[in-house]
Tab-separated table of C-alpha atoms in Angstrom:
chain	number	residue	atom	x	y	z
A	1	MET	CA	100.244	105.104	129.552
A	2	LEU	CA	99.913	101.727	131.699
A	3	GLY	CA	101.146	103.199	134.486
A	4	LYS	CA	98.349	105.994	134.222
A	5	ILE	CA	95.608	103.217	133.833
A	6	LEU	CA	97.192	101.330	136.921
A	7	LYS	CA	97.037	104.431	139.198
A	8	TYR	CA	93.620	104.855	138.189
A	9	GLU	CA	92.816	101.308	138.731
A	10	PHE	CA	94.204	101.539	142.258
A	11	LYS	CA	92.834	104.759	142.844
A	12	SER	CA	89.319	103.547	142.425
A	13	THR	CA	89.716	100.140	144.589
A	14	TYR	CA	91.946	100.602	147.565
A	15	LYS	CA	89.587	102.594	149.844
A	16	ILE	CA	87.545	99.408	149.796
A	17	ILE	CA	90.298	96.554	149.463
A	18	THR	CA	92.803	98.283	151.698
A	19	PRO	CA	91.119	98.393	154.976
A	20	LEU	CA	89.708	95.035	154.424
A	21	ILE	CA	93.407	93.637	154.202
A	22	LEU	CA	93.949	95.884	157.209
A	23	ALA	CA	91.227	94.266	159.496
A	24	VAL	CA	92.537	91.005	158.571
A	25	LEU	CA	95.952	91.345	159.559
A	26	VAL	CA	94.738	93.215	162.935
A	27	LEU	CA	92.520	90.701	163.749
A	28	SER	CA	95.421	87.969	163.183
A	29	LEU	CA	97.391	90.014	165.750
A	30	ILE	CA	94.249	90.275	167.982
A	31	LEU	CA	94.057	86.340	167.892
A	32	ARG	CA	97.805	85.485	168.226
A	33	PHE	CA	97.310	87.646	171.396
A	34	GLN	CA	94.575	85.705	172.779
A	35	LEU	CA	96.306	82.180	171.825
A	36	THR	CA	99.476	83.200	173.812
A	37	ALA	CA	96.984	84.105	176.603
A	38	MET	CA	95.556	81.136	176.429
A	39	ASP	CA	98.604	79.136	176.701
A	40	SER	CA	99.803	80.961	179.900
A	41	ILE	CA	95.968	79.993	181.507
A	42	ASN	CA	95.250	76.531	183.141
A	43	PHE	CA	92.165	74.696	181.780
A	44	ASN	CA	89.769	75.744	184.905
A	45	GLU	CA	86.609	78.024	185.007
A	46	ARG	CA	88.536	81.011	184.796
A	47	ALA	CA	89.335	80.153	181.097
A	48	ILE	CA	85.932	79.656	179.773
A	49	GLY	CA	85.503	83.623	178.934
A	50	TYR	CA	88.602	83.177	177.231
A	51	GLN	CA	87.940	80.389	175.144
A	52	ALA	CA	84.376	82.287	174.305
A	53	GLY	CA	86.347	85.100	173.129
A	54	LEU	CA	88.699	82.872	171.346
A	55	GLY	CA	85.871	81.339	169.555
A	56	LEU	CA	84.470	84.659	168.748
A	57	SER	CA	87.603	85.867	167.038
A	58	ILE	CA	88.195	82.752	165.110
A	59	PHE	CA	84.683	83.011	163.754
A	60	PHE	CA	85.272	86.855	162.788
A	61	TYR	CA	88.574	85.773	161.421
A	62	ILE	CA	87.120	83.340	159.105
A	63	MET	CA	84.322	85.388	157.849
A	64	LEU	CA	86.515	88.464	157.658
A	65	ILE	CA	88.831	86.003	154.966
A	66	PHE	CA	85.705	85.171	153.001
A	67	ALA	CA	84.602	88.754	152.884
A	68	THR	CA	87.736	89.945	152.014
A	69	SER	CA	87.963	87.443	148.867
A	70	ILE	CA	84.409	88.170	147.880
A	71	VAL	CA	84.289	91.760	148.448
A	72	THR	CA	87.589	92.367	146.446
A	73	PHE	CA	86.117	89.819	143.857
A	74	ILE	CA	82.854	91.638	143.254
A	75	VAL	CA	84.425	95.073	143.418
A	76	LEU	CA	87.376	94.400	140.840
A	77	VAL	CA	84.616	92.939	138.623
A	78	THR	CA	82.166	95.612	139.056
A	79	ARG	CA	84.690	98.224	138.291
A	80	PHE	CA	85.488	96.225	134.874
A	81	TYR	CA	82.352	95.959	133.522
A	82	LYS	CA	81.487	99.542	134.690
A	83	THR	CA	84.402	100.966	133.004
A	84	MET	CA	84.680	99.164	129.766
A	85	PHE	CA	81.262	98.022	129.213
A	86	GLY	CA	78.986	100.458	131.216
A	87	ASP	CA	78.453	104.304	130.725
A	88	GLU	CA	82.167	104.962	131.788
A	89	GLY	CA	83.386	102.919	128.587
A	90	TYR	CA	82.289	105.782	126.587
A	91	LEU	CA	85.049	107.582	128.348
A	92	THR	CA	87.432	104.598	128.931
A	93	LEU	CA	87.557	103.315	125.463
A	94	THR	CA	87.678	106.615	123.832
A	95	LEU	CA	91.055	107.277	125.596
A	96	PRO	CA	94.075	107.250	123.714
A	97	CYS	CA	95.702	104.157	124.014
A	98	GLN	CA	94.822	100.726	122.588
A	99	PRO	CA	92.032	98.794	123.975
A	100	ASP	CA	94.189	96.021	124.423
A	101	LEU	CA	96.235	98.067	126.654
A	102	LEU	CA	93.236	99.055	128.539
A	103	MET	CA	92.141	95.397	129.161
A	104	ASN	CA	95.545	94.104	130.341
A	105	GLY	CA	95.897	97.026	132.640
A	106	LYS	CA	92.642	96.493	134.433
A	107	ALA	CA	93.739	92.574	134.464
A	108	LEU	CA	96.935	93.603	135.874
A	109	ALA	CA	95.166	95.335	138.725
A	110	PHE	CA	93.368	92.452	139.162
A	111	PHE	CA	96.013	90.186	139.843
A	112	ILE	CA	97.890	92.277	141.808
A	113	TRP	CA	95.134	92.785	143.922
A	114	ASN	CA	94.686	88.990	143.908
A	115	LEU	CA	98.143	88.726	144.992
A	116	ALA	CA	97.845	91.128	147.621
A	117	ILE	CA	94.896	88.879	149.033
A	118	SER	CA	97.283	86.124	148.723
A	119	ALA	CA	100.009	87.322	150.439
A	120	THR	CA	97.985	89.018	153.132
A	121	CYS	CA	96.630	85.508	153.945
A	122	ILE	CA	99.898	83.903	154.299
A	123	LEU	CA	101.251	86.900	156.071
A	124	SER	CA	98.172	86.314	158.597
A	125	PHE	CA	98.889	82.637	159.116
A	126	PHE	CA	102.655	83.441	160.288
A	127	ILE	CA	101.142	85.901	162.622
A	128	ILE	CA	98.579	83.570	164.154
A	129	GLY	CA	100.831	80.280	164.143
A	130	PHE	CA	104.603	81.800	164.245
A	131	SER	CA	106.762	79.867	166.602
A	132	LYS	CA	109.914	77.684	166.598
A	133	GLU	CA	107.945	74.552	166.879
A	134	VAL	CA	105.790	75.823	163.522
A	135	LEU	CA	109.129	77.253	161.792
A	136	GLY	CA	110.469	73.353	162.765
A	137	PHE	CA	107.441	71.501	161.364
A	138	ILE	CA	107.604	73.779	157.761
A	139	ALA	CA	111.279	73.464	157.665
A	140	ASP	CA	111.080	69.560	157.866
A	141	MET	CA	108.100	69.527	155.727
A	142	PHE	CA	110.284	71.061	153.165
A	143	ASP	CA	113.187	68.767	153.706
A	144	GLY	CA	110.725	65.784	153.546
A	145	LEU	CA	109.858	67.675	150.264
A	146	ARG	CA	113.020	67.889	148.439
A	147	SER	CA	113.976	64.155	148.949
A	148	PHE	CA	110.890	63.442	147.350
A	149	ILE	CA	111.591	65.755	144.453
A	150	TYR	CA	114.751	64.859	143.910
A	151	GLU	CA	114.641	60.890	144.598
A	152	ASP	CA	111.231	60.241	143.288
A	153	LEU	CA	110.556	62.780	140.289
A	154	GLY	CA	114.559	63.112	139.783
A	155	VAL	CA	114.226	66.656	139.201
A	156	ALA	CA	115.758	69.920	140.840
A	157	PRO	CA	113.439	71.145	143.363
A	158	VAL	CA	114.194	74.729	141.838
A	159	ILE	CA	112.572	73.393	138.561
A	160	PHE	CA	109.331	71.593	140.417
A	161	TYR	CA	109.008	74.734	142.773
A	162	THR	CA	108.986	76.966	139.488
A	163	ILE	CA	106.174	74.668	138.021
A	164	ILE	CA	104.268	74.809	141.322
A	165	ILE	CA	104.429	78.734	141.331
A	166	LEU	CA	103.655	79.214	137.756
A	167	ILE	CA	100.470	76.804	137.995
A	168	CYS	CA	99.411	78.917	140.637
A	169	LEU	CA	100.027	82.295	138.939
A	170	ILE	CA	98.716	81.087	135.344
A	171	SER	CA	95.718	79.652	137.325
A	172	ILE	CA	95.313	83.167	138.578
A	173	ILE	CA	95.532	85.180	135.136
A	174	MET	CA	93.384	82.255	133.303
A	175	GLY	CA	90.588	83.084	136.210
A	176	ILE	CA	91.064	86.852	135.589
A	177	TYR	CA	90.854	86.356	131.370
A	178	LYS	CA	87.874	84.009	131.845
A	179	ILE	CA	85.695	86.601	133.639
A	180	ILE	CA	86.954	89.290	131.228
A	181	MET	CA	85.900	87.034	128.627
A	182	CYS	CA	82.369	86.407	129.881
A	183	LEU	CA	81.577	90.128	130.747
A	184	ALA	CA	82.678	90.454	126.469
A	185	ILE	CA	80.185	87.970	125.707
A	186	GLY	CA	77.566	89.511	128.063
A	187	GLN	CA	78.230	92.802	126.651
A	188	LEU	CA	77.098	91.361	122.712
A	189	SER	CA	73.773	90.927	124.447
A	190	ASN	CA	71.194	94.275	123.773
A	191	SER	CA	69.560	93.794	127.011
A	192	HIS	CA	70.546	91.479	130.135
A	193	LYS	CA	73.968	92.201	129.742
A	194	VAL	CA	75.244	90.613	133.040
A	195	GLY	CA	72.714	88.274	133.008
A	196	PHE	CA	74.297	86.952	129.620
A	197	ALA	CA	77.949	87.102	131.523
A	198	VAL	CA	76.796	85.160	133.982
A	199	LEU	CA	75.607	82.487	131.444
A	200	ALA	CA	78.972	82.695	129.790
A	201	PHE	CA	80.613	82.030	132.894
A	202	LEU	CA	78.508	78.676	133.372
A	203	GLY	CA	79.037	77.833	129.688
A	204	THR	CA	82.796	78.067	129.818
A	205	ASN	CA	83.076	76.133	133.114
A	206	PHE	CA	81.032	73.593	131.784
A	207	ALA	CA	83.229	73.499	128.168
A	208	VAL	CA	86.367	73.395	130.272
A	209	GLY	CA	84.843	71.078	132.309
A	210	ILE	CA	84.047	68.527	129.273
A	211	ILE	CA	87.478	69.303	127.394
A	212	ASP	CA	89.251	68.658	130.776
A	213	MET	CA	87.483	65.065	130.627
A	214	ILE	CA	87.965	64.244	127.054
A	215	LEU	CA	91.864	65.242	127.591
A	216	SER	CA	92.135	63.261	130.537
A	217	LEU	CA	90.484	60.217	128.541
A	218	VAL	CA	92.828	60.495	125.373
A	219	PHE	CA	95.898	61.380	127.257
A	220	GLN	CA	95.045	60.026	130.864
A	221	LEU	CA	97.111	62.557	132.333
A	222	GLY	CA	94.350	65.366	132.820
A	223	ASN	CA	94.030	65.125	136.631
A	224	ILE	CA	95.504	63.509	139.350
A	225	GLY	CA	92.887	60.694	139.133
A	226	SER	CA	94.269	59.520	136.135
A	227	ILE	CA	97.882	58.922	137.772
A	228	TYR	CA	96.793	55.552	139.124
A	229	SER	CA	96.122	54.514	135.822
A	230	ILE	CA	98.876	55.370	134.467
A	231	SER	CA	100.731	54.215	137.210
A	232	MET	CA	99.349	51.086	136.536
A	233	VAL	CA	100.418	51.276	132.845
A	234	ILE	CA	103.974	52.518	133.140
A	235	ASP	CA	104.598	51.918	136.420
A	236	ASP	CA	105.910	54.761	137.574
A	237	TYR	CA	104.114	57.298	139.652
A	238	SER	CA	106.513	59.679	139.836
A	239	THR	CA	107.121	60.370	136.183
A	240	ALA	CA	102.966	60.279	135.924
A	241	LEU	CA	102.840	63.072	138.964
A	242	PHE	CA	105.583	65.209	137.043
A	243	ARG	CA	103.672	64.867	133.462
A	244	THR	CA	100.674	65.865	135.186
A	245	LEU	CA	102.131	68.988	136.882
A	246	ILE	CA	103.535	70.032	133.045
A	247	PHE	CA	100.279	68.937	131.497
A	248	THR	CA	98.274	71.234	133.735
A	249	LEU	CA	100.507	74.094	133.021
A	250	ILE	CA	100.478	73.957	129.430
A	251	LYS	CA	96.601	73.562	129.436
A	252	TYR	CA	96.027	76.424	131.712
A	253	ILE	CA	98.336	78.633	129.142
A	254	VAL	CA	96.259	77.452	126.142
A	255	TYR	CA	92.857	78.213	128.180
A	256	THR	CA	94.584	81.801	129.085
A	257	VAL	CA	95.390	82.450	125.595
A	258	VAL	CA	92.160	81.524	124.009
A	259	MET	CA	90.157	83.607	126.786
A	260	TYR	CA	92.823	86.462	125.860
A	261	PHE	CA	92.036	86.183	121.935
A	262	ILE	CA	88.212	86.198	122.546
A	263	SER	CA	88.327	89.161	125.042
A	264	HIS	CA	90.672	90.828	122.528
A	265	TYR	CA	88.374	90.292	119.336
A	266	ILE	CA	85.221	91.145	120.873
A	267	ILE	CA	86.874	94.459	122.786
A	268	ASN	CA	88.252	95.298	119.596
A	269	LYS	CA	85.456	94.405	117.086
A	270	LYS	CA	82.350	93.970	118.646
A	271	LEU	CA	81.771	96.571	121.137
A	272	ASN	CA	78.410	97.070	121.847
A	273	LEU	CA	78.032	99.755	124.343
A	274	GLU	CA	74.531	101.010	125.701
B	1	MET	CA	91.077	121.464	101.302
B	2	GLU	CA	91.441	117.889	102.910
B	3	PRO	CA	88.388	116.882	104.998
B	4	LEU	CA	89.231	116.421	108.724
B	5	LEU	CA	86.448	113.488	108.863
B	6	GLN	CA	85.967	111.767	105.692
B	7	CYS	CA	82.911	108.867	105.383
B	8	ILE	CA	83.290	106.781	102.163
B	9	GLY	CA	80.326	103.940	101.565
B	10	LEU	CA	80.127	103.606	105.204
B	11	SER	CA	77.762	101.223	106.332
B	12	LYS	CA	76.576	99.430	109.711
B	13	ARG	CA	73.892	96.946	110.366
B	14	PHE	CA	72.694	95.736	113.508
B	15	GLY	CA	71.086	92.145	112.716
B	16	PRO	CA	69.091	92.490	109.121
B	17	LYS	CA	68.648	96.564	110.414
B	18	PHE	CA	71.117	98.791	108.343
B	19	ALA	CA	71.720	101.684	110.892
B	20	LEU	CA	74.003	103.452	108.437
B	21	ALA	CA	73.639	102.694	104.702
B	22	ASN	CA	76.179	103.836	102.682
B	23	VAL	CA	77.386	107.348	103.970
B	24	ASN	CA	79.610	109.554	102.239
B	25	LEU	CA	80.398	112.611	104.200
B	26	ASN	CA	83.190	115.128	104.377
B	27	ILE	CA	83.620	117.655	107.647
B	28	PHE	CA	86.234	119.914	107.052
B	29	PRO	CA	88.458	122.313	109.610
B	30	GLY	CA	86.877	125.280	110.592
B	31	ARG	CA	83.307	124.616	110.362
B	32	ILE	CA	80.626	123.663	112.589
B	33	THR	CA	78.349	121.199	111.621
B	34	GLY	CA	75.299	119.965	112.590
B	35	LEU	CA	74.237	115.967	112.284
B	36	LEU	CA	70.469	116.437	112.271
B	37	GLY	CA	68.133	113.816	112.207
B	38	PRO	CA	65.115	112.081	114.296
B	39	ASN	CA	65.596	109.439	116.967
B	40	GLY	CA	67.225	106.319	115.204
B	41	SER	CA	68.335	107.672	111.993
B	42	GLY	CA	71.833	107.021	112.595
B	43	LYS	CA	73.678	110.057	114.100
B	44	THR	CA	74.733	108.225	117.426
B	45	THR	CA	75.971	105.016	115.415
B	46	LEU	CA	78.127	107.844	112.774
B	47	ILE	CA	79.507	109.198	115.955
B	48	LYS	CA	80.446	105.914	117.844
B	49	ILE	CA	82.061	104.761	114.789
B	50	ALA	CA	84.192	107.776	114.674
B	51	ASN	CA	85.139	107.311	117.747
B	52	GLY	CA	86.254	103.860	117.575
B	53	LEU	CA	83.199	102.029	119.753
B	54	LEU	CA	81.933	100.739	116.799
B	55	THR	CA	83.485	98.943	114.146
B	56	PRO	CA	81.960	99.523	110.025
B	57	ASP	CA	80.674	96.420	108.191
B	58	ALA	CA	81.555	98.210	104.666
B	59	GLY	CA	83.350	101.478	103.705
B	60	ARG	CA	85.390	103.583	105.956
B	61	LEU	CA	85.669	106.467	108.035
B	62	THR	CA	89.056	108.030	108.284
B	63	ILE	CA	90.106	110.925	110.457
B	64	GLN	CA	92.714	113.094	109.037
B	65	GLY	CA	93.207	110.126	106.514
B	66	LEU	CA	93.590	107.580	109.806
B	67	ASN	CA	91.079	104.734	110.477
B	68	PRO	CA	90.018	105.227	114.299
B	69	SER	CA	92.648	104.576	116.531
B	70	PRO	CA	94.622	105.738	119.486
B	71	GLU	CA	96.312	108.578	117.441
B	72	THR	CA	92.574	109.638	116.014
B	73	LYS	CA	91.333	109.547	119.791
B	74	ALA	CA	94.059	111.763	120.734
B	75	ILE	CA	92.905	114.599	118.717
B	76	ILE	CA	89.108	114.263	118.997
B	77	SER	CA	87.223	115.423	122.160
B	78	TYR	CA	83.832	113.448	122.430
B	79	LEU	CA	80.921	114.240	124.307
B	80	PRO	CA	78.235	111.229	123.987
B	81	GLU	CA	75.044	111.729	125.084
B	82	ARG	CA	75.120	109.797	128.473
B	83	THR	CA	77.219	110.727	131.773
B	84	TYR	CA	80.506	108.772	131.305
B	85	LEU	CA	82.246	109.973	134.709
B	86	ALA	CA	82.094	108.216	137.496
B	87	PRO	CA	79.464	109.245	140.076
B	88	TRP	CA	82.297	109.118	143.163
B	89	MET	CA	84.912	110.714	141.658
B	90	LYS	CA	85.329	114.908	142.532
B	91	VAL	CA	85.360	117.076	139.684
B	92	ALA	CA	89.231	117.917	140.499
B	93	ASP	CA	89.884	114.189	140.518
B	94	ILE	CA	88.314	114.253	136.770
B	95	ILE	CA	90.262	117.174	135.582
B	96	ASN	CA	93.575	115.080	136.979
B	97	TYR	CA	92.080	112.404	134.640
B	98	PHE	CA	91.902	114.192	131.546
B	99	ALA	CA	94.780	115.864	132.274
B	100	ASP	CA	97.065	112.633	132.775
B	101	PHE	CA	95.281	110.901	129.741
B	102	TYR	CA	95.059	114.202	127.121
B	103	ALA	CA	97.823	116.019	126.261
B	104	ASP	CA	95.948	118.794	125.054
B	105	PHE	CA	93.788	119.372	127.702
B	106	ASP	CA	93.753	122.742	129.047
B	107	VAL	CA	93.874	122.485	132.998
B	108	ASN	CA	93.235	126.537	133.565
B	109	ARG	CA	90.777	126.720	130.904
B	110	ALA	CA	88.787	123.870	132.605
B	111	TYR	CA	89.028	125.801	136.193
B	112	GLU	CA	87.797	129.263	134.719
B	113	MET	CA	84.441	127.386	132.974
B	114	LEU	CA	83.854	125.851	136.500
B	115	GLN	CA	83.805	128.939	138.356
B	116	ASN	CA	81.694	130.596	135.700
B	117	LEU	CA	79.095	128.280	135.776
B	118	ASN	CA	79.845	128.191	139.854
B	119	ILE	CA	80.834	124.412	140.286
B	120	ASN	CA	82.737	123.620	142.935
B	121	PRO	CA	85.952	121.524	142.049
B	122	ASP	CA	85.564	119.580	145.299
B	123	ASP	CA	82.045	118.447	144.803
B	124	ARG	CA	81.300	115.354	143.769
B	125	LEU	CA	79.453	114.188	140.751
B	126	LYS	CA	76.878	111.822	142.933
B	127	THR	CA	76.093	115.102	144.732
B	128	MET	CA	74.987	117.181	141.447
B	129	SER	CA	72.130	117.188	139.770
B	130	LYS	CA	71.908	115.656	135.979
B	131	GLY	CA	71.948	119.129	134.438
B	132	THR	CA	75.298	119.983	136.372
B	133	ARG	CA	77.124	116.715	135.311
B	134	GLU	CA	76.050	117.476	131.646
B	135	LYS	CA	77.853	120.958	132.113
B	136	VAL	CA	81.020	119.254	133.868
B	137	GLN	CA	81.242	116.917	130.912
B	138	LEU	CA	80.757	119.600	128.248
B	139	ILE	CA	83.342	121.763	130.373
B	140	LEU	CA	85.862	118.859	130.081
B	141	VAL	CA	85.593	118.331	126.454
B	142	MET	CA	85.675	121.834	125.340
B	143	SER	CA	88.811	122.547	127.901
B	144	ARG	CA	90.424	120.105	125.193
B	145	ARG	CA	92.612	121.839	122.269
B	146	ALA	CA	91.488	119.279	120.211
B	147	LYS	CA	91.208	119.189	116.064
B	148	LEU	CA	87.942	117.700	116.150
B	149	TYR	CA	84.800	117.709	118.472
B	150	ILE	CA	81.993	115.695	118.544
B	151	LEU	CA	78.978	116.629	120.746
B	152	ASP	CA	76.431	114.201	120.709
B	153	GLU	CA	72.957	115.920	121.892
B	154	PRO	CA	75.170	118.119	124.304
B	155	ILE	CA	72.160	120.378	124.956
B	156	ALA	CA	69.439	118.091	125.582
B	157	GLY	CA	69.646	117.514	129.550
B	158	VAL	CA	70.508	121.242	130.304
B	159	ASP	CA	67.932	124.258	131.098
B	160	PRO	CA	67.655	127.265	128.451
B	161	ALA	CA	69.765	129.685	130.242
B	162	ALA	CA	72.611	127.272	130.230
B	163	ARG	CA	72.000	126.263	126.673
B	164	ASP	CA	73.219	129.870	125.825
B	165	TYR	CA	76.504	129.555	128.225
B	166	ILE	CA	77.306	126.267	126.720
B	167	LEU	CA	76.786	127.000	123.041
B	168	ASN	CA	78.733	130.442	123.696
B	169	THR	CA	81.359	128.181	125.364
B	170	VAL	CA	81.535	125.926	122.197
B	171	ILE	CA	82.009	128.824	120.359
B	172	LYS	CA	84.399	130.652	122.101
B	173	ASN	CA	86.919	127.327	122.939
B	174	TYR	CA	87.330	125.579	119.628
B	175	ASP	CA	90.415	126.732	117.694
B	176	ARG	CA	89.673	127.902	114.277
B	177	ASP	CA	91.263	125.281	112.412
B	178	ALA	CA	89.224	122.803	114.572
B	179	ALA	CA	86.122	121.446	113.341
B	180	ILE	CA	82.674	120.623	115.525
B	181	LEU	CA	80.314	118.055	114.488
B	182	LEU	CA	77.215	118.438	116.658
B	183	SER	CA	73.843	116.375	116.771
B	184	THR	CA	71.007	117.288	118.340
B	185	HIS	CA	67.145	117.831	117.808
B	186	LEU	CA	67.143	121.290	119.502
B	187	ILE	CA	67.417	122.912	115.972
B	188	THR	CA	66.258	126.025	117.247
B	189	ASP	CA	68.726	126.293	119.819
B	190	VAL	CA	71.680	125.714	117.436
B	191	GLU	CA	70.337	127.359	114.191
B	192	ASP	CA	72.870	130.310	114.524
B	193	ILE	CA	75.678	128.030	115.391
B	194	LEU	CA	76.204	125.835	112.444
B	195	ASP	CA	78.044	126.364	109.371
B	196	ASP	CA	77.041	122.865	107.776
B	197	ILE	CA	73.918	121.043	107.761
B	198	VAL	CA	73.449	117.170	107.250
B	199	PHE	CA	70.295	115.831	107.223
B	200	ILE	CA	70.148	112.026	108.295
B	201	ARG	CA	67.340	109.291	107.867
B	202	TYR	CA	67.196	105.402	108.148
B	203	GLY	CA	71.194	105.663	107.893
B	204	GLN	CA	71.181	107.760	104.905
B	205	ILE	CA	72.488	111.171	104.315
B	206	ILE	CA	69.580	112.885	102.601
B	207	GLU	CA	71.152	116.658	102.599
B	208	ALA	CA	74.359	117.987	103.064
B	209	ASP	CA	75.037	121.834	102.513
B	210	THR	CA	75.848	125.151	104.391
B	211	ALA	CA	73.416	126.395	106.281
B	212	ASP	CA	73.273	129.435	104.519
B	213	ASN	CA	72.495	127.866	100.901
B	214	ILE	CA	69.517	126.142	102.480
B	215	ARG	CA	68.280	128.722	104.153
B	216	ALA	CA	68.591	130.727	100.897
B	217	ARG	CA	67.453	128.129	98.526
B	218	GLU	CA	64.247	126.821	100.953
B	219	GLY	CA	63.357	130.599	101.959
B	220	LYS	CA	63.202	128.745	105.892
B	221	THR	CA	64.992	128.651	108.808
B	222	ILE	CA	66.520	125.038	109.368
B	223	ASP	CA	64.361	124.108	112.049
B	224	GLN	CA	61.520	125.054	109.676
B	225	TYR	CA	63.108	123.331	106.939
B	226	PHE	CA	63.981	120.090	109.228
B	227	ARG	CA	60.201	119.568	110.461
B	228	GLU	CA	59.151	119.568	106.878
B	229	VAL	CA	61.661	117.248	105.536
B	230	PHE	CA	60.820	114.881	108.705
B	231	ARG	CA	57.335	115.228	109.314
B	232	CYS	CA	56.031	112.310	110.688
């Protein structure tokens, strides 16, 4: 059933998102070509045209990256809202599967598209900047990071990288369930459902901010800024950094679980389709 | 005979107002039941609970003894009062969608009905009139070999000629051991096909009997009796 849900999620969104991804990659290749061409041209008057062309390409590239992220976000949020809480919800929510599976299937499609956009950005940077020098720079950077992790943090790099990757992944999942929860809260209203969803989003961000601040004050671990105070107390900056990462990971997991269960409760018990 | 759909003390409140108040109702296999009442009487609330779109505040609604769940959704074919299909989809895409999700969906039956109504499967819904979209929805719903068909205002948005076709489609296409629960206020059009009548007002069942009994007892058509009972 999950496969079928994903199939229709991708079918309804790929026609908008895939061309944007391809456009980013094509523009990256053009930029790469222009940068290579620039290298072979001396800076004389003839190069002005190339410079203008390159400037224009960079401008379009930045705009396209923004547009891809924003359009993808809007497409996925709109799709979720329409198919769960709009008129299409009458079909979606009467399919013979658990509402949780529907919610999680849509969240998974959201997550996969997010990863695809992130991978596109990374690939694009490599297309534009790939060279022996850049590779050497990245290798040097990772060497330095490895010795920092080993010597200063006292943990195996694989653990450190795993935590960083987990934080990134969990933060994406948390963002998705935050949106789902806010849309679910918004649909509880009998009118202006989208407006209430936006209010719920602002309210959630405010509440999370307050909780973060309280946790930061209580544990002195909530954010990077607090590391300095800890380092003064325990004189161990590295331990504080590692603890902060672990704390951030746990915090994100707890937020995600809370947002998931609120969404779950509303979708299972408090549906309020128009 | 065991009821296919059963409500026991079913209640649902929206704020202080009861949409359904202590409803007791049985729908039996092989019967076409008309759920009749004026706007705001609780018809759609009852139908939404049966389809798992609302949860009751008190009492129970069961289908074949089960609470609304994926198992009951697999045997109910539901036509809501609004267009629930994505406008960008082609009719053929939607047929594939139904075939993917519903094991009881009969693709051949759907294409046959589309052909009878001159609807092109390659047309997108957004290019169709409201009436044609409603016909497509009804075709999809009646192309399932479900145990219970729940049709909420199935003929409200279509022309009289299409109404006849739709009602014939309903009668011709449901299996004899299945039941139909049909909500409407256009009683004249459906009166001849109804076996049982349920009158609902202010969330309460005020009359539930066979259509023949009501006609014999009151000496009136169901439409005339409805107008008398629900006179403003």
